[in-house]
Amino acid sequence: METTSDSLTIGTLADGAGVSVESIRFYQRKGLLHEPKRPYGSIRRYSDSDVGRVRFIKAAQRIGFTLDEIAQLLQLEDGTQCAQAKDIAEHKLADVRRRVADLQRIESALAGLVERCAAGRGRVTCPLITSLQETS
């Protein structure tokens, strides 16, 4: 789809970026995407660079960045502040590693509880429920 600058409607922008119109409006409310002026008697128009910006936002969300972190990255979008972008990514990586460790602990605890359930068949009380009651 070949377009000229500032010729996209919000629907075309959304389609081109692979999101819904409501997502575009949400990003505007969050300050991640500008809302162009509406010419008198007309509709707002967006540019190809807006499509790129929304795609950037979606790509960053897919790898776990929050909207606040994405806003920080967007402030560095000229690409000359690589050290700052690296700092943001390092903090995100540390957070992801903490969450993975937490999930591994949860997995281990659940696996043990499931094992106890399998070993406790035929008993009057459920080992999983009993174990959770004891820790609460």
XYZ file of C-alpha atoms in Angstrom:
136
model
C 0.000 0.000 0.000
C 1.720 3.173 -1.181
C 0.672 6.342 0.605
C 1.844 9.887 0.831
C 2.708 11.692 4.028
C -0.237 12.510 6.273
C -2.777 10.686 4.108
C -3.854 7.819 6.379
C -7.134 7.683 8.235
C -7.144 6.205 11.719
C -8.577 2.975 10.298
C -5.853 2.727 7.674
C -3.223 3.458 10.326
C -4.635 0.721 12.546
C -4.741 -1.788 9.671
C -1.208 -0.929 8.574
C 0.131 -1.353 12.102
C -1.879 -4.503 12.822
C -3.858 -3.073 15.736
C -7.397 -1.892 16.377
C -8.599 1.688 16.127
C -9.219 1.534 19.877
C -5.518 0.690 20.388
C -4.567 3.799 18.411
C -6.822 5.926 20.612
C -5.428 4.251 23.741
C -1.838 5.031 22.684
C -2.883 8.622 22.066
C -4.428 8.895 25.541
C -1.207 7.483 27.021
C 0.880 10.037 25.115
C 2.702 7.417 23.024
C 1.244 8.640 19.735
C 0.291 12.175 18.741
C -3.260 13.027 17.802
C -3.167 15.129 14.655
C -5.257 18.258 14.374
C -8.591 17.798 12.689
C -8.925 20.177 9.754
C -12.247 21.993 9.777
C -14.913 19.736 8.288
C -12.481 16.881 7.741
C -10.933 13.917 9.487
C -7.585 13.494 11.163
C -4.798 12.194 8.947
C -1.785 10.135 9.945
C 1.551 9.476 8.248
C 3.594 6.407 7.431
C 5.885 7.323 10.327
C 2.887 6.899 12.650
C 2.519 3.332 11.358
C 6.178 2.740 12.228
C 5.702 4.204 15.690
C 2.724 1.954 16.451
C 4.646 -1.069 15.166
C 7.524 -0.079 17.475
C 5.116 0.101 20.425
C 3.661 -3.330 19.620
C 7.106 -4.910 19.143
C 8.263 -3.529 22.495
C 5.100 -4.821 24.201
C 5.631 -8.286 22.721
C 8.997 -8.580 24.441
C 7.590 -7.411 27.759
C 8.179 -3.672 27.979
C 5.528 -1.720 29.885
C 3.941 1.375 28.376
C 6.025 3.566 30.694
C 9.208 1.839 29.530
C 8.080 2.195 25.927
C 7.548 5.917 26.491
C 11.156 6.139 27.728
C 12.394 4.240 24.665
C 10.372 6.477 22.349
C 12.167 9.495 23.804
C 15.386 7.863 22.567
C 14.017 7.027 19.119
C 16.652 8.933 17.203
C 19.013 6.056 18.018
C 21.862 8.187 19.344
C 21.274 7.344 23.014
C 22.116 3.652 22.874
C 23.571 3.597 26.404
C 20.275 4.806 27.876
C 18.292 2.286 25.839
C 20.675 -0.439 27.026
C 20.082 0.591 30.663
C 16.322 0.312 30.193
C 16.733 -3.105 28.559
C 19.083 -4.319 31.319
C 16.524 -3.376 33.979
C 13.832 -5.202 32.004
C 16.079 -8.271 31.648
C 16.762 -8.350 35.408
C 13.019 -8.092 36.059
C 12.279 -10.928 33.616
C 14.931 -13.108 35.260
C 13.370 -12.466 38.702
C 9.953 -13.421 37.366
C 11.330 -16.571 35.726
C 12.937 -17.583 39.050
C 9.607 -16.963 40.812
C 7.777 -19.052 38.220
C 10.301 -21.866 38.626
C 9.686 -21.863 42.413
C 5.935 -21.906 41.803
C 6.311 -24.749 39.303
C 8.321 -26.780 41.787
C 5.808 -26.220 44.593
C 2.856 -27.117 42.349
C 4.614 -30.211 41.004
C 5.173 -31.406 44.582
C 1.531 -30.762 45.458
C 0.312 -32.603 42.364
C 2.571 -35.543 43.284
C 1.088 -35.591 46.784
C -2.399 -35.614 45.269
C -1.537 -38.604 43.087
C -0.065 -40.460 46.070
C -3.012 -39.629 48.284
C -5.825 -41.203 46.252
C -8.472 -42.866 48.337
C -7.834 -40.658 51.365
C -10.603 -38.624 52.919
C -8.657 -35.325 52.731
C -6.954 -33.847 49.721
C -3.209 -33.309 50.268
C -3.216 -30.193 48.069
C -6.012 -28.512 50.018
C -4.508 -29.583 53.353
C -1.095 -28.221 52.364
C -2.538 -24.884 51.290
C -4.575 -24.625 54.495
C -1.440 -25.255 56.566
C 0.471 -22.438 54.871
C -2.267 -19.820 55.043
